[in-house]
Short mmCIF file of N, CA, C and O in Angstrom, two decimals:
data_model
loop_
_atom_site.label_atom_id
_atom_site.label_comp_id
_atom_site.label_asym_id
_atom_site.label_seq_id
_atom_site.Cartn_x
_atom_site.Cartn_y
_atom_site.Cartn_z
N MET H 23 0.83 -1.19 0.00
CA MET H 23 0.00 0.00 -0.01
C MET H 23 0.87 1.26 0.01
O MET H 23 0.53 2.24 -0.65
N LYS H 24 1.98 1.21 0.72
CA LYS H 24 2.87 2.37 0.79
C LYS H 24 3.49 2.65 -0.59
O LYS H 24 3.65 3.80 -0.98
N LYS H 25 3.82 1.57 -1.31
CA LYS H 25 4.42 1.75 -2.64
C LYS H 25 3.43 2.39 -3.60
O LYS H 25 3.82 3.20 -4.45
N GLN H 26 2.16 2.05 -3.49
CA GLN H 26 1.15 2.64 -4.33
C GLN H 26 1.04 4.13 -4.08
O GLN H 26 0.96 4.92 -5.01
N TRP H 27 1.03 4.53 -2.81
CA TRP H 27 0.95 5.94 -2.47
C TRP H 27 2.21 6.66 -2.93
O TRP H 27 2.12 7.81 -3.40
N ALA H 28 3.36 6.04 -2.78
CA ALA H 28 4.60 6.67 -3.25
C ALA H 28 4.57 6.85 -4.77
O ALA H 28 5.02 7.89 -5.28
N THR H 29 4.06 5.88 -5.49
CA THR H 29 3.97 5.98 -6.96
C THR H 29 3.01 7.10 -7.35
O THR H 29 3.32 7.90 -8.26
N ILE H 30 1.88 7.19 -6.72
CA ILE H 30 0.92 8.24 -6.99
C ILE H 30 1.52 9.60 -6.69
O ILE H 30 1.40 10.54 -7.51
N LEU H 31 2.21 9.72 -5.59
CA LEU H 31 2.85 10.98 -5.22
C LEU H 31 3.93 11.36 -6.23
O LEU H 31 4.04 12.52 -6.63
N ALA H 32 4.72 10.38 -6.71
CA ALA H 32 5.76 10.63 -7.72
C ALA H 32 5.14 11.10 -9.00
O ALA H 32 5.65 12.03 -9.66
N ILE H 33 4.02 10.49 -9.43
CA ILE H 33 3.37 10.90 -10.67
C ILE H 33 2.85 12.34 -10.54
O ILE H 33 3.02 13.16 -11.46
N ILE H 34 2.24 12.68 -9.43
CA ILE H 34 1.75 14.05 -9.21
C ILE H 34 2.92 15.04 -9.23
O ILE H 34 2.83 16.11 -9.85
N LEU H 35 4.03 14.67 -8.60
CA LEU H 35 5.20 15.55 -8.58
C LEU H 35 5.78 15.74 -9.97
O LEU H 35 6.11 16.88 -10.35
N ILE H 36 5.84 14.68 -10.76
CA ILE H 36 6.33 14.80 -12.15
C ILE H 36 5.42 15.70 -12.99
O ILE H 36 5.89 16.50 -13.78
N LEU H 37 4.11 15.55 -12.81
CA LEU H 37 3.16 16.41 -13.54
C LEU H 37 3.33 17.88 -13.15
O LEU H 37 3.30 18.76 -14.02
N LEU H 38 3.51 18.15 -11.88
CA LEU H 38 3.72 19.53 -11.42
C LEU H 38 5.01 20.11 -12.01
O LEU H 38 5.03 21.27 -12.44
N ILE H 39 6.07 19.33 -12.00
CA ILE H 39 7.36 19.80 -12.55
C ILE H 39 7.23 20.04 -14.05
O ILE H 39 7.73 21.04 -14.56
N SER H 40 6.53 19.17 -14.72
CA SER H 40 6.32 19.34 -16.17
C SER H 40 5.51 20.60 -16.46
O SER H 40 5.86 21.37 -17.38
N LEU H 41 4.48 20.81 -15.71
CA LEU H 41 3.67 22.02 -15.87
C LEU H 41 4.50 23.25 -15.57
O LEU H 41 4.43 24.25 -16.30
N PHE H 42 5.30 23.20 -14.54
CA PHE H 42 6.16 24.32 -14.15
C PHE H 42 7.20 24.57 -15.26
O PHE H 42 7.50 25.72 -15.57
N ALA H 43 7.73 23.52 -15.89
CA ALA H 43 8.72 23.64 -16.97
C ALA H 43 8.09 24.28 -18.20
O ALA H 43 8.70 25.13 -18.85
N VAL H 44 6.86 23.91 -18.54
CA VAL H 44 6.19 24.49 -19.71
C VAL H 44 5.91 25.96 -19.49
O VAL H 44 6.01 26.76 -20.43
N MET H 45 5.60 26.34 -18.25
CA MET H 45 5.29 27.75 -17.96
C MET H 45 6.54 28.63 -17.90
O MET H 45 6.44 29.84 -18.02
N ASN H 46 7.74 28.05 -17.70
CA ASN H 46 8.96 28.83 -17.54
C ASN H 46 9.99 28.48 -18.61
O ASN H 46 11.10 28.04 -18.31
N VAL H 47 9.66 28.74 -19.87
CA VAL H 47 10.57 28.40 -20.96
C VAL H 47 11.36 29.59 -21.46
O VAL H 47 12.26 29.44 -22.28
N GLU H 48 11.04 30.83 -21.00
CA GLU H 48 11.76 31.99 -21.52
C GLU H 48 13.22 31.96 -21.07
O GLU H 48 13.55 31.45 -20.02
N VAL H 49 14.07 32.49 -21.91
CA VAL H 49 15.52 32.52 -21.68
C VAL H 49 15.85 33.72 -20.80
O VAL H 49 15.36 34.84 -21.03
N VAL H 50 16.67 33.46 -19.75
CA VAL H 50 17.06 34.57 -18.84
C VAL H 50 18.60 34.57 -18.74
O VAL H 50 19.23 33.51 -18.79
N PRO H 51 19.16 35.73 -18.57
CA PRO H 51 20.62 35.79 -18.41
C PRO H 51 21.01 35.50 -16.97
O PRO H 51 20.34 35.92 -16.02
N VAL H 52 22.11 34.77 -16.79
CA VAL H 52 22.63 34.47 -15.46
C VAL H 52 24.08 34.89 -15.43
O VAL H 52 24.87 34.48 -16.29
N ASN H 53 24.46 35.70 -14.45
CA ASN H 53 25.80 36.19 -14.32
C ASN H 53 26.52 35.38 -13.24
O ASN H 53 26.13 35.43 -12.06
N PHE H 54 27.54 34.61 -13.58
CA PHE H 54 28.31 33.82 -12.63
C PHE H 54 29.50 34.58 -12.08
O PHE H 54 30.29 34.04 -11.32
N GLY H 55 29.68 35.82 -12.44
CA GLY H 55 30.78 36.64 -11.96
C GLY H 55 31.91 36.68 -12.97
O GLY H 55 32.48 37.72 -13.23
N PHE H 56 32.21 35.56 -13.56
CA PHE H 56 33.28 35.52 -14.57
C PHE H 56 32.73 35.35 -15.97
O PHE H 56 33.46 35.51 -16.93
N THR H 57 31.47 35.01 -16.08
CA THR H 57 30.84 34.87 -17.39
C THR H 57 29.34 35.12 -17.29
O THR H 57 28.75 34.99 -16.21
N LEU H 58 28.75 35.43 -18.40
CA LEU H 58 27.31 35.69 -18.48
C LEU H 58 26.73 34.66 -19.45
O LEU H 58 27.20 34.54 -20.58
N VAL H 59 25.72 33.89 -18.99
CA VAL H 59 25.10 32.88 -19.85
C VAL H 59 23.59 33.14 -19.92
O VAL H 59 23.02 33.73 -19.01
N SER H 60 22.98 32.70 -20.97
CA SER H 60 21.53 32.79 -21.12
C SER H 60 20.97 31.40 -21.26
O SER H 60 21.26 30.68 -22.21
N TRP H 61 20.14 31.03 -20.27
CA TRP H 61 19.55 29.69 -20.24
C TRP H 61 18.05 29.81 -20.01
O TRP H 61 17.58 30.83 -19.45
N PRO H 62 17.32 28.77 -20.33
CA PRO H 62 15.88 28.80 -19.98
C PRO H 62 15.72 28.81 -18.46
O PRO H 62 16.50 28.20 -17.72
N LEU H 63 14.70 29.52 -18.01
CA LEU H 63 14.47 29.68 -16.57
C LEU H 63 14.29 28.32 -15.86
O LEU H 63 14.80 28.12 -14.77
N ILE H 64 13.63 27.38 -16.50
CA ILE H 64 13.42 26.06 -15.88
C ILE H 64 14.74 25.34 -15.64
O ILE H 64 14.92 24.67 -14.63
N MET H 65 15.71 25.52 -16.56
CA MET H 65 17.03 24.87 -16.38
C MET H 65 17.74 25.48 -15.17
O MET H 65 18.40 24.77 -14.40
N ILE H 66 17.61 26.76 -15.00
CA ILE H 66 18.24 27.43 -13.85
C ILE H 66 17.58 26.96 -12.55
O ILE H 66 18.26 26.67 -11.56
N ILE H 67 16.26 26.87 -12.56
CA ILE H 67 15.52 26.39 -11.37
C ILE H 67 15.89 24.95 -11.04
O ILE H 67 16.21 24.62 -9.88
N LEU H 68 15.89 24.08 -12.07
CA LEU H 68 16.22 22.68 -11.84
C LEU H 68 17.69 22.52 -11.42
O LEU H 68 18.02 21.70 -10.56
N GLY H 69 18.58 23.30 -12.04
CA GLY H 69 20.00 23.28 -11.64
C GLY H 69 20.19 23.70 -10.20
O GLY H 69 20.94 23.09 -9.44
N SER H 70 19.49 24.77 -9.79
CA SER H 70 19.54 25.23 -8.41
C SER H 70 19.00 24.16 -7.47
O SER H 70 19.54 23.91 -6.39
N LEU H 71 17.92 23.52 -7.88
CA LEU H 71 17.31 22.45 -7.09
C LEU H 71 18.30 21.29 -6.92
O LEU H 71 18.49 20.75 -5.84
N PHE H 72 18.94 20.92 -8.04
CA PHE H 72 19.93 19.82 -8.02
C PHE H 72 21.10 20.16 -7.13
O PHE H 72 21.54 19.33 -6.31
N ILE H 73 21.64 21.37 -7.22
CA ILE H 73 22.76 21.79 -6.39
C ILE H 73 22.36 21.81 -4.91
O ILE H 73 23.11 21.35 -4.03
N GLY H 74 21.17 22.29 -4.63
CA GLY H 74 20.66 22.29 -3.25
C GLY H 74 20.52 20.89 -2.71
O GLY H 74 20.87 20.60 -1.56
N ALA H 75 19.99 19.98 -3.54
CA ALA H 75 19.83 18.59 -3.10
C ALA H 75 21.20 17.94 -2.86
O ALA H 75 21.41 17.20 -1.89
N LEU H 76 22.17 18.26 -3.75
CA LEU H 76 23.52 17.70 -3.60
C LEU H 76 24.18 18.19 -2.31
O LEU H 76 24.76 17.40 -1.56
N VAL H 77 24.06 19.49 -2.02
CA VAL H 77 24.60 20.05 -0.77
C VAL H 77 23.93 19.40 0.43
O VAL H 77 24.58 19.02 1.42
N THR H 78 22.62 19.22 0.38
CA THR H 78 21.91 18.57 1.47
C THR H 78 22.38 17.15 1.70
O THR H 78 22.60 16.73 2.84
N VAL H 79 22.55 16.40 0.61
CA VAL H 79 23.03 15.02 0.74
C VAL H 79 24.45 14.98 1.33
O VAL H 79 24.74 14.15 2.20
N LEU H 80 25.30 15.89 0.87
CA LEU H 80 26.70 15.92 1.39
C LEU H 80 26.71 16.25 2.88
O LEU H 80 27.44 15.61 3.66
N ILE H 81 25.90 17.20 3.31
CA ILE H 81 25.84 17.57 4.73
C ILE H 81 25.26 16.40 5.52
O ILE H 81 25.76 16.06 6.61
N ALA H 82 24.21 15.80 5.03
CA ALA H 82 23.59 14.66 5.75
C ALA H 82 24.57 13.49 5.85
O ALA H 82 24.67 12.84 6.89
N THR H 83 25.32 13.24 4.77
CA THR H 83 26.30 12.14 4.78
C THR H 83 27.40 12.44 5.78
O THR H 83 27.83 11.55 6.54
N SER H 84 27.87 13.69 5.79
CA SER H 84 28.89 14.09 6.74
C SER H 84 28.42 13.93 8.17
O SER H 84 29.14 13.39 9.04
N THR H 85 27.20 14.36 8.43
CA THR H 85 26.62 14.23 9.78
C THR H 85 26.46 12.77 10.16
O THR H 85 26.76 12.37 11.29
N ALA H 86 26.00 11.95 9.22
CA ALA H 86 25.82 10.52 9.49
C ALA H 86 27.17 9.86 9.76
O ALA H 86 27.28 9.01 10.66
N PHE H 87 28.19 10.26 9.03
CA PHE H 87 29.54 9.69 9.22
C PHE H 87 30.05 10.04 10.60
O PHE H 87 30.59 9.19 11.32
N LYS H 88 29.88 11.34 11.00
CA LYS H 88 30.33 11.74 12.33
C LYS H 88 29.55 11.01 13.43
O LYS H 88 30.13 10.58 14.43
N THR H 89 28.27 10.84 13.21
CA THR H 89 27.44 10.13 14.20
C THR H 89 27.86 8.67 14.31
O THR H 89 27.98 8.12 15.42
N LYS H 90 28.15 8.05 13.19
CA LYS H 90 28.59 6.64 13.17
C LYS H 90 29.93 6.52 13.88
O LYS H 90 30.15 5.59 14.67
N LYS H 91 30.83 7.44 13.63
CA LYS H 91 32.15 7.43 14.27
C LYS H 91 32.00 7.60 15.79
O LYS H 91 32.65 6.92 16.57
N GLN H 92 31.12 8.51 16.18
CA GLN H 92 30.88 8.74 17.59
C GLN H 92 30.24 7.50 18.25
O GLN H 92 30.59 7.16 19.37
N MET H 93 29.35 6.83 17.53
CA MET H 93 28.73 5.62 18.06
C MET H 93 29.78 4.53 18.30
O MET H 93 29.76 3.85 19.31
N LYS H 94 30.73 4.37 17.34
CA LYS H 94 31.80 3.40 17.51
C LYS H 94 32.62 3.75 18.74
O LYS H 94 33.02 2.86 19.52
N HIS H 95 32.91 5.04 18.92
CA HIS H 95 33.68 5.48 20.06
C HIS H 95 32.94 5.14 21.37
O HIS H 95 33.53 4.62 22.32
N TYR H 96 31.65 5.40 21.39
CA TYR H 96 30.85 5.08 22.58
C TYR H 96 30.78 3.57 22.83
O TYR H 96 30.80 3.13 23.97
N GLU H 97 30.71 2.80 21.76
CA GLU H 97 30.70 1.33 21.92
C GLU H 97 32.00 0.85 22.53
O GLU H 97 31.99 -0.03 23.39
N VAL H 98 33.14 1.44 22.11
CA VAL H 98 34.43 1.08 22.70
C VAL H 98 34.46 1.48 24.17
O VAL H 98 34.91 0.70 25.03
N GLU H 99 33.96 2.66 24.49
CA GLU H 99 33.91 3.11 25.89
C GLU H 99 33.04 2.17 26.73
O GLU H 99 33.39 1.82 27.86
N ILE H 100 31.91 1.77 26.19
CA ILE H 100 31.02 0.86 26.92
C ILE H 100 31.71 -0.49 27.12
O ILE H 100 31.63 -1.07 28.20
N SER H 101 32.39 -0.96 26.09
CA SER H 101 33.12 -2.23 26.18
C SER H 101 34.19 -2.13 27.27
O SER H 101 34.33 -3.06 28.09
N ASN H 102 34.95 -1.04 27.29
CA ASN H 102 35.98 -0.87 28.31
C ASN H 102 35.35 -0.79 29.70
O ASN H 102 35.88 -1.37 30.66
N ALA H 103 34.23 -0.09 29.81
CA ALA H 103 33.54 0.02 31.10
C ALA H 103 33.06 -1.35 31.55
O ALA H 103 33.13 -1.68 32.74
N GLU H 104 32.57 -2.15 30.62
CA GLU H 104 32.11 -3.50 30.95
C GLU H 104 33.27 -4.36 31.45
O GLU H 104 33.13 -5.12 32.41
N GLU H 105 34.44 -4.23 30.80
CA GLU H 105 35.61 -4.99 31.24
C GLU H 105 36.04 -4.59 32.65
O GLU H 105 36.32 -5.43 33.48
N ILE H 106 36.07 -3.27 32.88
CA ILE H 106 36.43 -2.76 34.22
C ILE H 106 35.42 -3.26 35.25
O ILE H 106 35.80 -3.71 36.34
N LYS H 107 34.14 -3.20 34.92
CA LYS H 107 33.11 -3.65 35.83
C LYS H 107 33.29 -5.14 36.13
O LYS H 107 33.17 -5.58 37.30
N GLN H 108 33.60 -5.92 35.10
CA GLN H 108 33.77 -7.36 35.27
C GLN H 108 34.99 -7.65 36.18
O GLN H 108 34.90 -8.51 37.05
N LYS H 109 36.08 -6.91 35.98
CA LYS H 109 37.26 -7.10 36.82
C LYS H 109 36.96 -6.76 38.28
O LYS H 109 37.34 -7.50 39.19
N GLU H 110 36.28 -5.64 38.48
CA GLU H 110 35.93 -5.23 39.84
C GLU H 110 34.99 -6.25 40.47
O GLU H 110 35.10 -6.56 41.67
N LEU H 111 34.07 -6.77 39.69
CA LEU H 111 33.15 -7.76 40.19
C LEU H 111 33.90 -9.03 40.62
O LEU H 111 33.62 -9.60 41.67
N GLU H 112 34.88 -9.44 39.80
CA GLU H 112 35.68 -10.62 40.15
C GLU H 112 36.47 -10.38 41.43
O GLU H 112 36.60 -11.27 42.27
N GLN H 113 37.01 -9.17 41.57
CA GLN H 113 37.79 -8.85 42.78
C GLN H 113 36.88 -8.90 44.00
O GLN H 113 37.27 -9.46 45.05
N GLN H 114 35.70 -8.32 43.89
CA GLN H 114 34.76 -8.36 45.03
C GLN H 114 34.33 -9.78 45.34
O GLN H 114 34.23 -10.18 46.50
N LYS H 115 34.13 -10.56 44.30
CA LYS H 115 33.74 -11.96 44.50
C LYS H 115 34.84 -12.72 45.21
O LYS H 115 34.56 -13.49 46.15
N MET H 116 36.11 -12.48 44.82
CA MET H 116 37.21 -13.16 45.50
C MET H 116 37.32 -12.75 46.96
O MET H 116 37.55 -13.57 47.82
N LYS H 117 37.11 -11.43 47.24
CA LYS H 117 37.15 -10.96 48.62
C LYS H 117 36.09 -11.66 49.46
O LYS H 117 36.35 -12.13 50.56
N TYR H 118 34.86 -11.72 48.92
CA TYR H 118 33.79 -12.35 49.66
C TYR H 118 34.01 -13.86 49.81
O TYR H 118 33.68 -14.44 50.86
N GLU H 119 34.57 -14.49 48.81
CA GLU H 119 34.88 -15.92 48.94
C GLU H 119 35.94 -16.17 50.01
O GLU H 119 35.86 -17.14 50.76
N GLU H 120 36.92 -15.27 50.08
CA GLU H 120 37.93 -15.37 51.14
C GLU H 120 37.29 -15.19 52.51
O GLU H 120 37.59 -15.94 53.44
N LYS H 121 36.40 -14.19 52.63
CA LYS H 121 35.70 -13.98 53.91
C LYS H 121 34.86 -15.18 54.28
O LYS H 121 34.81 -15.59 55.43
N ILE H 122 34.18 -15.74 53.28
CA ILE H 122 33.35 -16.93 53.53
C ILE H 122 34.22 -18.09 53.98
O ILE H 122 33.87 -18.83 54.91
N ALA H 123 35.38 -18.27 53.33
CA ALA H 123 36.29 -19.34 53.73
C ALA H 123 36.77 -19.13 55.16
O ALA H 123 36.85 -20.10 55.95
N GLN H 124 37.11 -17.88 55.52
CA GLN H 124 37.54 -17.61 56.89
C GLN H 124 36.44 -17.90 57.89
O GLN H 124 36.66 -18.50 58.94
N LYS H 125 35.23 -17.48 57.54
CA LYS H 125 34.08 -17.73 58.45
C LYS H 125 33.80 -19.23 58.57
O LYS H 125 33.49 -19.72 59.65
N ASN H 126 33.93 -19.95 57.46
CA ASN H 126 33.74 -21.42 57.51
C ASN H 126 34.80 -22.06 58.43
O ASN H 126 34.49 -22.98 59.17
N GLU H 127 36.05 -21.57 58.35
CA GLU H 127 37.09 -22.10 59.23
C GLU H 127 36.75 -21.79 60.68
O GLU H 127 36.90 -22.66 61.56
N GLU H 128 36.29 -20.56 60.96
CA GLU H 128 35.89 -20.20 62.32
C GLU H 128 34.74 -21.09 62.79
O GLU H 128 34.71 -21.55 63.95
N ILE H 129 33.80 -21.33 61.91
CA ILE H 129 32.66 -22.20 62.26
C ILE H 129 33.16 -23.60 62.57
O ILE H 129 32.72 -24.23 63.56
N GLU H 130 34.05 -24.13 61.76
CA GLU H 130 34.59 -25.48 61.99
C GLU H 130 35.31 -25.52 63.33
O GLU H 130 35.16 -26.50 64.10
N ILE H 131 36.09 -24.50 63.65
CA ILE H 131 36.80 -24.45 64.92
C ILE H 131 35.80 -24.43 66.07
O ILE H 131 35.94 -25.17 67.06
N LYS H 132 34.77 -23.61 65.95
CA LYS H 132 33.76 -23.53 67.01
C LYS H 132 32.96 -24.83 67.12
O LYS H 132 32.64 -25.26 68.23
N ILE H 133 32.66 -25.46 65.98
CA ILE H 133 31.96 -26.74 66.02
C ILE H 133 32.82 -27.78 66.73
O ILE H 133 32.34 -28.56 67.57
N THR H 134 34.12 -27.79 66.42
CA THR H 134 35.03 -28.73 67.08
C THR H 134 35.07 -28.43 68.57
O THR H 134 35.05 -29.37 69.40
N LYS H 135 35.15 -27.18 68.94
CA LYS H 135 35.17 -26.80 70.35
C LYS H 135 33.86 -27.21 71.05
O LYS H 135 33.88 -27.75 72.16
N ILE H 136 32.72 -26.98 70.38
CA ILE H 136 31.42 -27.39 70.94
C ILE H 136 31.39 -28.90 71.14
O ILE H 136 30.93 -29.38 72.19
N ASN H 137 31.84 -29.62 70.12
CA ASN H 137 31.83 -31.09 70.25
C ASN H 137 32.71 -31.57 71.39
O ASN H 137 32.34 -32.48 72.13
N SER H 138 33.88 -30.96 71.54
CA SER H 138 34.78 -31.36 72.64
C SER H 138 34.15 -30.99 73.98
O SER H 138 34.25 -31.78 74.93
N LEU H 139 33.50 -29.83 74.05
CA LEU H 139 32.83 -29.45 75.32
C LEU H 139 31.66 -30.36 75.61
O LEU H 139 31.44 -30.75 76.78
N GLU H 140 30.92 -30.75 74.57
CA GLU H 140 29.81 -31.70 74.77
C GLU H 140 30.34 -33.04 75.26
O GLU H 140 29.77 -33.64 76.20
N LYS H 141 31.42 -33.49 74.68
CA LYS H 141 32.01 -34.76 75.08
C LYS H 141 32.51 -34.68 76.53
O LYS H 141 32.28 -35.60 77.32
N GLU H 142 33.16 -33.55 76.85
CA GLU H 142 33.64 -33.37 78.22
C GLU H 142 32.47 -33.33 79.19
O GLU H 142 32.51 -33.94 80.28
N LEU H 143 31.38 -32.65 78.82
CA LEU H 143 30.21 -32.59 79.68
C LEU H 143 29.58 -33.97 79.86
O LEU H 143 29.21 -34.36 80.99
N ILE H 144 29.51 -34.72 78.77
CA ILE H 144 28.96 -36.10 78.86
C ILE H 144 29.85 -36.96 79.75
O ILE H 144 29.34 -37.70 80.61
N ASP H 145 31.18 -36.82 79.57
CA ASP H 145 32.08 -37.57 80.41
C ASP H 145 31.92 -37.20 81.86
O ASP H 145 31.91 -38.09 82.75
N ARG H 146 31.81 -35.94 82.19
CA ARG H 146 31.63 -35.52 83.57
C ARG H 146 30.31 -36.02 84.14
O ARG H 146 30.26 -36.48 85.28
N MET H 147 29.27 -35.95 83.32
CA MET H 147 27.97 -36.40 83.81
C MET H 147 27.95 -37.89 84.03
O MET H 147 27.44 -38.37 85.04
N THR H 148 28.55 -38.65 83.10
CA THR H 148 28.59 -40.09 83.30
C THR H 148 29.53 -40.46 84.40
O THR H 148 29.28 -41.39 85.17
N HIS H 149 30.60 -39.74 84.54
CA HIS H 149 31.56 -40.02 85.58
C HIS H 149 30.95 -39.70 86.94
O HIS H 149 31.06 -40.46 87.89
N THR H 150 30.21 -38.58 87.04
CA THR H 150 29.57 -38.18 88.28
C THR H 150 28.45 -39.16 88.59
O THR H 150 28.32 -39.60 89.72
N THR H 151 27.67 -39.53 87.60
CA THR H 151 26.60 -40.48 87.83
C THR H 151 27.17 -41.83 88.23
O THR H 151 26.68 -42.50 89.14
N TYR H 152 28.23 -42.25 87.60
CA TYR H 152 28.86 -43.52 87.92
C TYR H 152 29.45 -43.47 89.31
O TYR H 152 29.30 -44.42 90.08
N SER H 153 30.07 -42.33 89.64
CA SER H 153 30.66 -42.18 90.97
C SER H 153 29.59 -42.15 92.02
O SER H 153 29.75 -42.74 93.09
N ASP H 154 28.47 -41.46 91.79
CA ASP H 154 27.37 -41.37 92.74
C ASP H 154 26.77 -42.74 92.97
O ASP H 154 26.50 -43.13 94.11
N SER H 155 26.57 -43.49 91.88
CA SER H 155 25.98 -44.81 92.06
C SER H 155 26.98 -45.75 92.71
O SER H 155 26.60 -46.64 93.46
N PHE H 156 28.23 -45.56 92.51
CA PHE H 156 29.25 -46.38 93.12
C PHE H 156 29.31 -46.10 94.61
O PHE H 156 29.43 -47.02 95.42
N LEU H 157 29.20 -44.80 94.99
CA LEU H 157 29.24 -44.41 96.39
C LEU H 157 27.99 -44.89 97.12
O LEU H 157 28.03 -45.28 98.26
N GLU H 158 26.86 -44.87 96.46
CA GLU H 158 25.62 -45.30 97.06
C GLU H 158 25.62 -46.80 97.24
O GLU H 158 25.06 -47.34 98.20
N GLY H 159 26.29 -47.49 96.39
CA GLY H 159 26.35 -48.92 96.45
C GLY H 159 27.27 -49.39 97.55
O GLY H 159 27.17 -50.47 98.05
N LYS H 160 28.18 -48.60 98.02
CA LYS H 160 29.10 -48.96 99.08
C LYS H 160 28.45 -48.99 100.36
O LYS H 160 27.96 -48.98 101.20
#
């Protein structure tokens, strides 16, 4: 559907340009500063239109090129920032893993101490109970 509308618009534009060309066929002098030429008015209008379109395309291309170059620069910056972030993340991860390992060692030491204290308590209780029953039996 879009192509149909574009075709219709192109046909209307061509008809308008043709009508404009038929209406402006008289010859006019144009002074370029170093020479004087006489051309049909429509040729001067179309030439001016062509030069304007060419300048617009060149400016747009230049702007697009600068934008593309800037985008590449930003992509490199983002990539570098991602690498730095990843390195810092790895460093933090290693720090926390070291802390976790230290805490696990502390926990193991405390568990060992608790187990030894439990064993000592059980030994004392059984020894006291055994001694009490031994004394009562005497």
